[in-house]
Coordinates of C-alpha atoms (C1' of nucleotides) in Angstrom, one line a residue:
Chain A
M183 CA 119.6 48.8 64.8
S184 CA 122.2 49.8 67.4
N185 CA 125.5 51.5 66.6
A186 CA 127.1 48.6 68.3
E187 CA 125.7 46.1 65.8
V188 CA 127.0 48.2 62.9
A189 CA 130.4 48.6 64.5
D190 CA 130.6 44.8 65.2
K191 CA 130.0 44.0 61.5
L192 CA 132.5 46.5 60.3
A193 CA 135.1 45.3 62.9
S194 CA 134.4 41.7 61.9
F195 CA 135.0 42.5 58.3
G196 CA 138.3 44.2 59.1
Q197 CA 139.2 41.3 61.2
L198 CA 138.6 38.7 58.5
L199 CA 140.3 40.9 56.0
S200 CA 143.4 41.0 58.1
S201 CA 143.7 37.2 57.8
Q202 CA 143.5 37.3 54.0
P203 CA 146.8 36.6 52.2
E204 CA 146.7 39.7 50.0
K205 CA 145.4 42.2 52.5
N206 CA 145.9 45.9 52.5
P207 CA 146.8 46.7 56.1
Y208 CA 145.5 50.2 55.7
K209 CA 142.2 49.0 54.6
V210 CA 142.0 46.8 57.6
R211 CA 142.8 49.7 59.8
A212 CA 140.2 51.9 58.1
Y213 CA 137.4 49.5 59.0
Q214 CA 138.7 49.1 62.5
K215 CA 139.0 52.8 63.0
A216 CA 135.5 53.4 61.7
A217 CA 134.1 50.7 64.0
A218 CA 135.8 52.2 67.0
L219 CA 134.4 55.7 66.1
I220 CA 130.9 54.3 65.8
R221 CA 131.0 52.6 69.2
V222 CA 131.2 56.0 70.9
L223 CA 129.0 57.9 68.5
P224 CA 126.0 59.4 70.3
A225 CA 123.9 59.9 67.3
S226 CA 121.9 57.0 65.9
L227 CA 123.3 55.6 62.6
D228 CA 120.0 54.0 61.9
E229 CA 118.3 57.4 62.0
M230 CA 121.1 59.0 60.0
V231 CA 120.7 56.4 57.3
R232 CA 116.9 56.7 57.2
Q233 CA 117.1 60.5 57.1
E234 CA 119.7 60.2 54.3
V235 CA 122.4 62.1 56.2
D236 CA 125.7 62.2 54.5
L237 CA 127.7 59.7 56.5
T238 CA 131.1 60.7 54.9
G239 CA 130.9 63.7 57.2
L240 CA 131.9 61.4 60.0
P241 CA 135.7 61.2 60.5
G242 CA 137.2 58.0 59.1
V243 CA 134.1 57.3 57.0
G244 CA 134.4 57.6 53.2
E245 CA 132.3 56.4 50.4
A246 CA 133.0 52.7 50.8
I247 CA 132.4 52.5 54.5
A248 CA 129.3 54.8 54.2
D249 CA 127.9 52.3 51.7
A250 CA 128.6 49.4 54.1
I251 CA 126.9 51.2 57.0
R252 CA 123.8 51.9 54.8
E253 CA 123.7 48.2 53.8
I254 CA 123.9 47.0 57.4
V255 CA 121.2 49.4 58.6
L256 CA 118.8 48.7 55.7
T257 CA 119.3 44.9 55.2
G258 CA 120.7 43.8 58.6
S259 CA 123.8 42.3 57.1
L260 CA 126.9 43.1 55.1
G261 CA 127.4 41.2 51.8
R262 CA 131.1 41.5 51.7
L263 CA 131.4 40.2 55.3
E264 CA 129.2 37.2 54.6
S265 CA 131.1 36.2 51.5
L266 CA 134.4 36.5 53.3
R267 CA 132.9 34.4 56.1
A268 CA 131.7 31.8 53.6
Q269 CA 135.2 31.6 52.1
S270 CA 136.9 31.3 55.5
S271 CA 137.6 28.1 57.4
P272 CA 135.0 27.3 60.1
E273 CA 137.4 28.2 62.8
L274 CA 138.0 31.6 61.3
A275 CA 134.3 32.2 60.7
R276 CA 133.7 31.5 64.4
I277 CA 136.5 33.8 65.4
S278 CA 134.8 36.6 63.5
D279 CA 131.9 36.5 66.0
Y280 CA 134.3 38.1 68.4
P281 CA 135.5 41.2 66.6
R282 CA 138.1 42.1 69.2
L283 CA 140.0 38.8 68.6
D284 CA 143.1 39.0 66.4
P285 CA 142.6 36.0 64.1
K286 CA 146.3 35.5 63.4
R287 CA 147.1 35.4 67.0
V288 CA 144.2 33.1 67.8
L289 CA 145.2 30.7 65.0
R290 CA 148.7 30.6 66.6
V291 CA 147.1 29.7 69.9
Y292 CA 144.9 27.0 68.2
K293 CA 148.0 25.4 66.6
K294 CA 150.1 25.5 69.7
L295 CA 147.5 24.1 72.1
N296 CA 145.9 21.9 69.5
I297 CA 142.4 23.4 69.8
A298 CA 140.0 24.7 67.2
S299 CA 137.1 26.5 68.8
I300 CA 136.1 29.5 70.9
E301 CA 135.1 27.1 73.7
G302 CA 138.5 25.5 73.6
L303 CA 140.1 28.9 73.7
R304 CA 138.0 29.9 76.7
D305 CA 138.9 26.7 78.5
A306 CA 142.6 27.1 77.7
L307 CA 142.4 30.7 79.0
D308 CA 140.7 29.7 82.3
A309 CA 143.1 26.8 82.8
G310 CA 146.1 29.2 82.4
L311 CA 147.4 27.3 79.5
I312 CA 147.6 30.4 77.2
E313 CA 149.6 32.4 79.7
Q314 CA 151.8 29.4 80.4
Q315 CA 152.6 28.6 76.8
L316 CA 152.2 31.8 74.9
G317 CA 152.8 34.4 77.5
M318 CA 151.0 37.0 79.5
R319 CA 150.4 39.3 76.6
M320 CA 148.6 36.7 74.6
A321 CA 146.5 35.7 77.6
Q322 CA 145.5 39.3 78.1
H323 CA 144.6 39.8 74.5
V324 CA 142.3 36.8 74.5
R325 CA 140.7 37.6 77.9
Q326 CA 139.9 41.2 76.8
A327 CA 138.5 40.0 73.5
L328 CA 136.2 37.4 75.0
M329 CA 134.9 39.5 77.8
P330 CA 131.3 40.8 77.2
V331 CA 132.0 44.1 78.9
E332 CA 134.9 46.1 77.8
A333 CA 136.8 48.3 80.2
M334 CA 137.5 51.8 79.1
L335 CA 140.2 54.3 79.9
L336 CA 139.1 57.2 82.0
Y337 CA 139.8 59.8 79.4
K338 CA 137.7 58.0 76.8
A339 CA 134.9 57.8 79.3
D340 CA 135.1 61.6 79.7
A341 CA 133.7 62.1 76.3
L342 CA 131.1 59.4 76.7
R343 CA 130.0 60.9 80.0
A344 CA 129.4 64.2 78.5
S345 CA 127.4 62.8 75.6
V346 CA 125.2 60.6 77.9
E347 CA 124.7 63.5 80.3
E348 CA 123.5 65.7 77.4
F349 CA 121.1 63.0 76.3
L350 CA 119.7 62.6 79.8
V351 CA 118.9 66.3 80.2
G352 CA 117.9 66.7 76.6
P353 CA 115.8 64.0 75.0
C354 CA 115.2 62.2 78.3
D355 CA 114.0 65.3 80.0
A356 CA 115.8 64.7 83.3
R357 CA 115.6 67.6 85.7
R358 CA 119.0 66.9 87.3
V359 CA 121.8 64.5 86.5
E360 CA 125.1 63.8 88.2
V361 CA 127.7 61.2 87.4
A362 CA 128.8 58.9 90.3
G363 CA 130.6 55.5 90.6
G364 CA 134.2 54.8 89.8
Y365 CA 134.2 57.5 87.1
R366 CA 133.6 60.1 89.8
R367 CA 136.3 58.6 92.0
R368 CA 138.5 59.0 88.9
T369 CA 139.7 55.4 88.7
E370 CA 142.0 55.1 85.7
V371 CA 139.9 52.5 84.0
V372 CA 136.1 52.2 84.2
D373 CA 133.7 49.5 83.1
E374 CA 130.5 51.3 83.9
L375 CA 129.0 54.8 84.0
T376 CA 126.6 55.5 86.8
F377 CA 124.3 58.5 86.9
L378 CA 122.0 59.8 89.6
V379 CA 118.8 61.1 87.9
E380 CA 116.0 63.2 89.1
A381 CA 113.1 63.3 86.7
E382 CA 109.3 63.8 86.7
D383 CA 108.9 60.4 85.1
F384 CA 111.8 58.0 85.6
A385 CA 110.2 55.2 83.6
A386 CA 110.1 57.6 80.6
V387 CA 113.8 58.4 81.0
V388 CA 114.5 54.7 80.9
R389 CA 112.4 54.3 77.8
T390 CA 114.0 57.2 76.0
M391 CA 117.5 56.1 77.0
Q392 CA 117.1 52.9 75.0
S393 CA 117.2 55.0 71.8
Y394 CA 120.6 56.5 72.6
G395 CA 123.2 55.7 69.9
G396 CA 120.5 54.1 67.7
E397 CA 119.6 51.5 70.3
T398 CA 121.0 50.9 73.7
P399 CA 119.6 47.7 75.1
L400 CA 118.2 47.6 78.6
V401 CA 119.9 44.9 80.5
R402 CA 118.1 45.2 83.8
A403 CA 115.4 47.4 85.1
G404 CA 113.9 48.0 88.5
K405 CA 111.4 50.7 89.7
S406 CA 114.1 53.2 90.5
S407 CA 117.1 51.9 88.6
A408 CA 118.1 50.6 85.2
A409 CA 121.2 49.2 83.5
F410 CA 122.0 49.4 79.8
G411 CA 124.7 48.0 77.5
L412 CA 126.3 50.9 75.8
S413 CA 127.7 50.5 72.3
A414 CA 131.0 51.5 73.7
G415 CA 131.1 48.2 75.5
I416 CA 130.6 49.4 79.1
V417 CA 127.5 49.4 81.3
L418 CA 125.4 52.5 81.9
R419 CA 123.5 52.6 85.2
L420 CA 120.8 55.1 86.0
R421 CA 119.5 55.5 89.5
Q422 CA 116.6 57.6 90.4
A423 CA 117.1 60.1 93.2
Y424 CA 115.2 63.0 94.9
P425 CA 116.3 66.5 95.9
T426 CA 115.8 65.8 99.7
N427 CA 118.1 62.8 99.6
W428 CA 120.4 63.7 96.7
G429 CA 123.5 63.7 98.9
L430 CA 122.8 60.4 100.5
S431 CA 122.1 58.8 97.1
L432 CA 125.3 60.4 95.6
I433 CA 127.4 58.9 98.4
A434 CA 125.8 55.5 97.9
C435 CA 126.3 55.5 94.2
T436 CA 129.8 56.9 94.2
G437 CA 131.1 54.1 96.4
S438 CA 133.5 52.4 96.6
M439 CA 132.0 49.4 98.3
S440 CA 134.8 49.3 100.9
H441 CA 134.4 53.0 101.5
L442 CA 130.7 52.6 102.2
R443 CA 131.4 49.7 104.6
K444 CA 133.8 51.9 106.6
L445 CA 131.5 54.9 106.4
S446 CA 128.4 52.9 107.6
A447 CA 130.4 51.8 110.6
V448 CA 130.1 55.5 111.6
T449 CA 126.7 56.5 110.2
G450 CA 124.8 53.3 110.3
S451 CA 123.7 51.5 107.2
I452 CA 122.7 53.6 104.1
A453 CA 119.3 51.8 104.0
K454 CA 118.6 52.9 107.6
L455 CA 119.6 56.4 106.8
R456 CA 117.3 56.4 103.9
A457 CA 114.5 55.1 106.1
S458 CA 115.2 57.6 108.9
G459 CA 113.4 60.4 107.1
D460 CA 116.3 62.8 107.7
A461 CA 117.0 64.9 104.6
F462 CA 120.5 64.9 103.1
P463 CA 120.2 67.2 100.1
D464 CA 124.0 67.2 99.6
E465 CA 126.9 65.1 100.7
E466 CA 128.3 67.7 103.0
S467 CA 125.2 67.7 105.1
L468 CA 125.5 63.9 105.7
Y469 CA 129.2 64.0 106.5
A470 CA 128.6 67.0 108.9
Q471 CA 125.8 65.3 110.8
F472 CA 128.2 62.5 111.8
G473 CA 131.1 64.9 112.5
L474 CA 133.0 64.0 109.4
G475 CA 134.9 66.4 107.1
F476 CA 134.0 66.2 103.4
I477 CA 135.7 63.3 101.8
A478 CA 136.7 63.9 98.2
P479 CA 135.4 61.2 95.9
E480 CA 139.0 60.4 94.8
L481 CA 139.7 59.3 98.4
R482 CA 136.8 57.0 98.8
E483 CA 138.5 53.7 98.5
G484 CA 138.1 52.4 102.0
L485 CA 141.7 53.1 103.1
D486 CA 142.1 55.5 106.0
E487 CA 139.8 58.3 104.7
V488 CA 136.9 57.8 107.1
R489 CA 139.1 57.7 110.2
R490 CA 140.9 60.9 109.0
A491 CA 137.6 62.5 108.3
Q492 CA 136.7 61.8 111.9
M493 CA 139.9 63.3 113.2
G494 CA 139.8 66.2 110.9
T495 CA 143.1 65.3 109.3
L496 CA 142.0 64.7 105.7
P497 CA 144.7 66.0 103.2
A498 CA 144.1 69.2 101.3
L499 CA 144.4 67.5 97.9
V500 CA 146.5 69.0 95.2
S501 CA 144.6 70.4 92.2
V502 CA 145.4 71.4 88.6
D503 CA 145.6 75.1 89.6
D504 CA 148.6 74.3 91.9
I505 CA 150.8 73.2 89.1
R506 CA 153.6 75.7 88.3
G507 CA 155.4 74.0 85.5
E508 CA 155.9 70.9 83.4
L509 CA 158.9 68.6 83.9
H510 CA 158.5 66.0 81.2
A511 CA 158.0 67.2 77.6
H512 CA 159.4 66.3 74.2
S513 CA 160.3 68.5 71.3
L514 CA 161.2 68.0 67.6
S515 CA 164.7 67.1 68.7
S516 CA 163.4 63.6 69.5
D517 CA 159.9 62.3 68.9
G518 CA 157.8 65.4 69.8
S519 CA 155.7 67.3 67.2
N520 CA 156.5 70.8 68.2
S521 CA 159.5 73.0 68.6
I522 CA 160.9 74.1 72.0
E523 CA 159.6 77.6 71.3
Q524 CA 156.1 76.3 70.6
M525 CA 156.1 74.2 73.7
A526 CA 157.3 77.1 75.7
A527 CA 154.6 79.4 74.4
T528 CA 151.9 76.9 75.3
A529 CA 153.3 76.3 78.7
Q530 CA 153.4 80.1 79.3
M531 CA 149.8 80.4 78.1
R532 CA 148.9 77.9 80.8
G533 CA 150.5 80.2 83.3
Y534 CA 153.5 77.9 83.9
E535 CA 156.7 79.3 85.3
Y536 CA 159.0 76.6 83.9
L537 CA 159.2 73.9 81.3
G538 CA 161.7 71.1 81.2
I539 CA 162.6 69.8 77.8
T540 CA 163.2 66.1 78.1
D541 CA 163.9 64.6 74.7
H542 CA 164.9 60.9 74.5
S543 CA 168.5 59.9 74.9
Q544 CA 170.8 58.4 72.3
S545 CA 169.9 54.7 72.7
L546 CA 166.2 55.1 72.0
K547 CA 166.7 55.1 68.3
I548 CA 163.1 54.6 67.3
A549 CA 162.1 57.8 69.2
G550 CA 164.8 59.8 67.6
G551 CA 167.1 59.7 70.6
V552 CA 169.4 62.7 70.8
S553 CA 173.2 62.1 70.3
P554 CA 175.5 63.6 72.9
D555 CA 176.7 66.2 70.4
D556 CA 173.2 67.3 69.6
L557 CA 172.3 67.5 73.3
W558 CA 175.4 69.7 73.9
K559 CA 174.0 71.9 71.1
Q560 CA 170.5 71.9 72.6
V561 CA 171.9 72.9 76.0
R562 CA 173.6 75.9 74.5
Y563 CA 170.5 76.7 72.4
I564 CA 168.3 76.7 75.5
D565 CA 170.7 79.0 77.3
R566 CA 170.4 81.5 74.4
L567 CA 166.6 81.0 74.3
N568 CA 166.3 81.8 78.0
E569 CA 168.1 85.0 77.4
R570 CA 165.4 86.3 75.1
L571 CA 162.3 84.7 76.8
S572 CA 160.7 86.4 79.7
G573 CA 158.1 85.0 82.1
I574 CA 159.0 81.4 81.6
R575 CA 162.2 79.4 82.1
I576 CA 163.2 76.5 79.9
L577 CA 165.0 73.9 81.9
K578 CA 167.7 71.8 80.2
S579 CA 166.9 68.2 80.6
S580 CA 166.6 64.8 79.0
E581 CA 164.6 61.7 79.4
V582 CA 167.7 59.5 79.9
D583 CA 167.4 55.8 79.3
I584 CA 168.4 53.6 82.2
L585 CA 170.5 50.9 80.4
Q586 CA 170.4 47.3 81.3
D587 CA 173.2 47.5 83.8
G588 CA 171.7 50.5 85.5
S589 CA 174.0 53.0 83.9
L590 CA 172.6 56.2 82.3
D591 CA 172.6 56.8 78.6
Y592 CA 174.9 59.9 78.6
P593 CA 178.3 60.5 80.2
D594 CA 178.4 62.3 83.5
D595 CA 180.1 65.4 82.0
L596 CA 177.1 65.9 79.8
L597 CA 174.5 65.1 82.4
K598 CA 176.2 67.7 84.6
E599 CA 175.2 70.4 82.2
L600 CA 171.5 69.6 82.6
D601 CA 169.2 71.3 85.2
Y602 CA 167.8 67.9 86.1
T603 CA 167.1 64.5 84.5
V604 CA 164.1 62.3 84.1
C605 CA 165.4 58.7 83.9
S606 CA 163.3 55.9 82.4
I607 CA 163.4 52.3 81.4
H608 CA 162.5 51.7 77.7
S609 CA 164.1 48.4 77.1
R610 CA 164.5 44.9 78.6
F611 CA 161.1 44.8 80.2
G612 CA 161.5 41.1 80.7
L613 CA 164.1 41.1 83.4
G614 CA 163.2 39.5 86.7
K615 CA 161.9 41.6 89.6
E616 CA 165.2 41.4 91.5
E617 CA 167.3 42.4 88.5
Q618 CA 164.9 45.1 87.4
T619 CA 164.8 46.6 90.9
E620 CA 168.6 46.5 91.2
R621 CA 168.9 48.1 87.8
I622 CA 166.8 51.2 88.9
M623 CA 168.5 51.4 92.3
R624 CA 171.9 51.4 90.6
A625 CA 170.8 54.1 88.3
M626 CA 169.7 56.2 91.3
D627 CA 173.2 56.0 92.7
N628 CA 174.3 58.3 89.9
R629 CA 174.2 61.8 91.3
Y630 CA 172.7 63.2 88.1
F631 CA 169.6 61.0 88.5
N632 CA 166.7 63.1 89.6
I633 CA 163.2 61.8 88.6
L634 CA 162.3 58.2 87.8
G635 CA 160.0 58.4 84.7
H636 CA 157.0 56.1 84.4
A637 CA 158.2 53.8 87.1
T638 CA 156.6 50.5 86.1
G639 CA 156.2 50.9 82.3
R640 CA 152.6 49.8 82.4
L641 CA 150.1 50.6 79.6
L642 CA 146.6 50.3 80.9
L643 CA 144.5 47.6 79.3
K644 CA 147.5 46.7 77.1
R645 CA 150.5 45.6 79.1
P646 CA 151.2 45.1 82.8
G647 CA 154.6 46.8 83.0
Y648 CA 157.8 45.3 84.2
E649 CA 158.2 44.0 87.7
I650 CA 159.9 46.0 90.3
D651 CA 159.9 46.1 94.1
V652 CA 158.4 49.5 94.4
A653 CA 158.9 49.7 98.2
R654 CA 162.6 49.1 97.8
V655 CA 162.9 51.7 95.0
V656 CA 161.0 54.2 97.2
M657 CA 163.4 53.7 100.0
Q658 CA 166.4 54.1 97.7
A659 CA 164.8 57.3 96.3
R660 CA 164.4 58.7 99.8
Q661 CA 167.9 57.9 100.7
N662 CA 169.5 59.3 97.5
G663 CA 167.3 62.4 97.1
C664 CA 165.5 61.1 94.0
F665 CA 161.9 61.6 92.9
F666 CA 159.1 59.9 91.2
E667 CA 156.7 61.0 88.5
I668 CA 153.1 60.3 87.9
N669 CA 153.0 60.1 84.1
S670 CA 149.7 61.7 83.1
S671 CA 149.5 60.0 79.8
P672 CA 146.0 58.4 80.1
D673 CA 147.1 55.0 79.1
R674 CA 150.0 55.0 81.6
L675 CA 149.0 56.8 84.8
D676 CA 152.2 55.4 86.2
L677 CA 152.9 55.6 89.2
S678 CA 149.6 54.1 90.1
A679 CA 147.7 55.8 92.8
E680 CA 148.6 53.0 95.2
N681 CA 152.3 53.3 94.5
A682 CA 152.2 57.1 94.5
R683 CA 150.6 56.9 98.0
M684 CA 153.5 54.7 99.1
A685 CA 156.0 57.2 97.8
G686 CA 154.1 60.2 99.3
E687 CA 153.9 58.6 102.7
A688 CA 157.6 57.9 102.6
G689 CA 158.2 61.6 102.0
V690 CA 159.4 61.2 98.5
K691 CA 158.1 64.0 96.3
I692 CA 156.4 63.3 93.0
A693 CA 156.3 65.2 89.7
V694 CA 152.9 65.2 88.0
S695 CA 154.1 65.2 84.4
T696 CA 152.4 64.9 81.1
D697 CA 155.2 63.4 78.9
A698 CA 153.7 65.8 76.3
H699 CA 154.8 65.1 72.7
S700 CA 152.9 68.1 71.4
V701 CA 151.4 71.3 72.5
R702 CA 148.0 69.6 72.7
E703 CA 149.1 67.3 75.5
F704 CA 149.8 69.7 78.3
G705 CA 146.1 69.5 79.3
L706 CA 146.5 65.8 80.1
V707 CA 148.0 66.9 83.5
R708 CA 144.5 66.7 84.9
Y709 CA 144.6 62.9 84.7
G710 CA 147.8 62.8 86.5
I711 CA 146.3 65.1 89.1
D712 CA 143.4 62.7 89.4
Q713 CA 145.8 60.0 90.4
A714 CA 147.7 62.2 92.7
R715 CA 144.5 63.0 94.5
R716 CA 143.6 59.4 94.7
A717 CA 147.0 58.9 96.3
G718 CA 146.1 61.5 98.9
L719 CA 148.8 63.9 97.8
E720 CA 148.9 67.6 98.9
K721 CA 150.6 70.2 96.8
S722 CA 153.6 70.1 99.1
S723 CA 154.3 66.6 97.9
V724 CA 154.2 67.5 94.3
L725 CA 157.5 68.6 92.8
N726 CA 156.1 70.8 90.1
C727 CA 153.9 72.7 92.5
L728 CA 157.1 74.2 93.8
P729 CA 158.7 77.5 92.7
L730 CA 161.7 77.2 90.5
E731 CA 164.3 78.2 93.1
H732 CA 163.1 75.5 95.5
L733 CA 163.0 73.0 92.7
S734 CA 166.6 73.7 91.6
S735 CA 167.9 73.2 95.1
L736 CA 166.2 69.9 95.3
F737 CA 167.7 68.7 92.0
R738 CA 171.3 69.4 93.2
R739 CA 172.5 66.2 94.9
Chain B
dG171 C1' 139.9 52.6 52.6
dC172 C1' 140.7 57.5 54.1
dC173 C1' 142.6 61.8 53.6
dG174 C1' 144.2 66.6 51.8
dT175 C1' 147.3 74.5 54.1
dT176 C1' 150.3 67.7 49.8
dT177 C1' 143.8 68.3 46.0
dT178 C1' 143.1 63.0 42.8
dC179 C1' 148.1 60.4 44.3
dG180 C1' 150.8 58.7 47.6
dG181 C1' 151.2 58.4 52.5
dC182 C1' 149.2 56.2 56.3
dC183 C1' 155.7 57.1 61.9
dC184 C1' 159.9 54.3 62.1
dG185 C1' 164.2 51.1 62.8
dA186 C1' 167.1 48.5 65.8
dC187 C1' 166.7 44.6 68.9
dT188 C1' 164.9 40.4 70.7
dG189 C1' 164.1 35.5 71.1
dT190 C1' 163.6 30.0 71.5
dT191 C1' 157.5 31.3 69.7
dT192 C1' 157.2 32.2 64.5
dT193 C1' 164.8 33.5 62.4
dC194 C1' 160.2 36.9 61.1
dA195 C1' 157.0 39.1 63.9
dG196 C1' 156.6 41.5 67.9
dT197 C1' 158.3 45.2 70.6
dC198 C1' 159.8 49.6 72.5
dG199 C1' 158.1 55.6 72.4

DNA sequence: GCCGTTTTCGGCCCGACTGTTTTCAGTCG
């Protein structure tokens, strides 16, 4: 019994429960949370049940859900799920085979499009009818729920990577293991994990891997490679490699495809290299043999990196150690969970020289937007705080809403008191591209506008973000002396690497910010740095790699 | 249904906007 099967049943139960008239939404959530946890659990629930391990030790699992798990493992089914299915309409029962579908939303689609089956749903999706009649969100929801393979945010894959790697060198007895693929290139979303594996007996590794997380089904197996379906919903690929050619294999498995195409124009095909008998124990040796500088994995997307490696003009990519401060962070004054002092102490522990406090502005009521009066008070408070702090400087700032007409959410005489501003859109996502672009450009005309926060508003795997003409906004920023941010929040990573590259090439500096809402979130900066590196940014292009004096002069327009 | 420096109940964000959908539910952070 795989963890995935257990998770599916719990999720289906939660799903059916949610369409019951007298449901307890917290109960629904409890089942869904437990299912989500189980999907990424490395230990085998099947084994845990048989060894009578106390399941309530798992977070989100109490007596009731522990019983359910035991029942599923020991009998193969869940009574309460089956009786709920029996009570449900046939449509609803079929929907419950797809635990990621939200039944209430699907029933709305059924009614609107006059369909009554999963097949009908799939057809309507493919024909674009769902997007047309019920909007992009709904279409995205249905698409994601029907897809066999789930995509996963990079930061979630981090934990999974560590757990699989441990399993490979532990129970699987691999001698050497290294992750490759899109994960190594730090793409923001991954749908597979690829590992290079050196082992005495590769077939045995493949056999043992199938017991990861209870059971991890083998999808495809060759002599020197294998693919598995992880409970977490993504594919796990293993590829056998040898010490003499480790570097060559690593390049091949790291990709991307378009990078390899451009690379092989210089080196000849990978297959030929493999057959040549030359040894490439590491990547550097291969690049060096063809007169190329080392190309960082984050750059291997088939843009200009191979040409630049030939000319010796690859960028010296920014790294986490280059960061000197944080420019987007919230405190208790709006929707953060820690005081300014606590945030400052943590920033200082990280070795930062400055910390900008950017609480939400007055219009954003739900996030505890700060009234003008309270911001005046906060400005004076931070002045006094700075007098007694040493080693770190708190910058007076705000995450100022860009209102629908492009005006900013505070009067100029208040904005003037701030060291700088982060200005963001939090409302009216539905405006057309032209209108949205104009809105931001108008906002940039305000001399107190400094950094554009999360420029497109996207939430990865959830929502595409509003439409703007990024190229025009970049030009406006350059002209007006404004800056962008890469928001490091793992479900935003906004600007995208592509847009950040565009801004960087136009000479517009970018803040790599965390948007931290608590002291725990400062560390997320590494995900922003991943994207900055994918954008080819050097530290000279990153705003918060600059010393404070330089920064302050850039913020005065 | 889970959880607890709130310990056996009561909370688990929240609250103002938006729209042609469904005038309530979805949406913003």
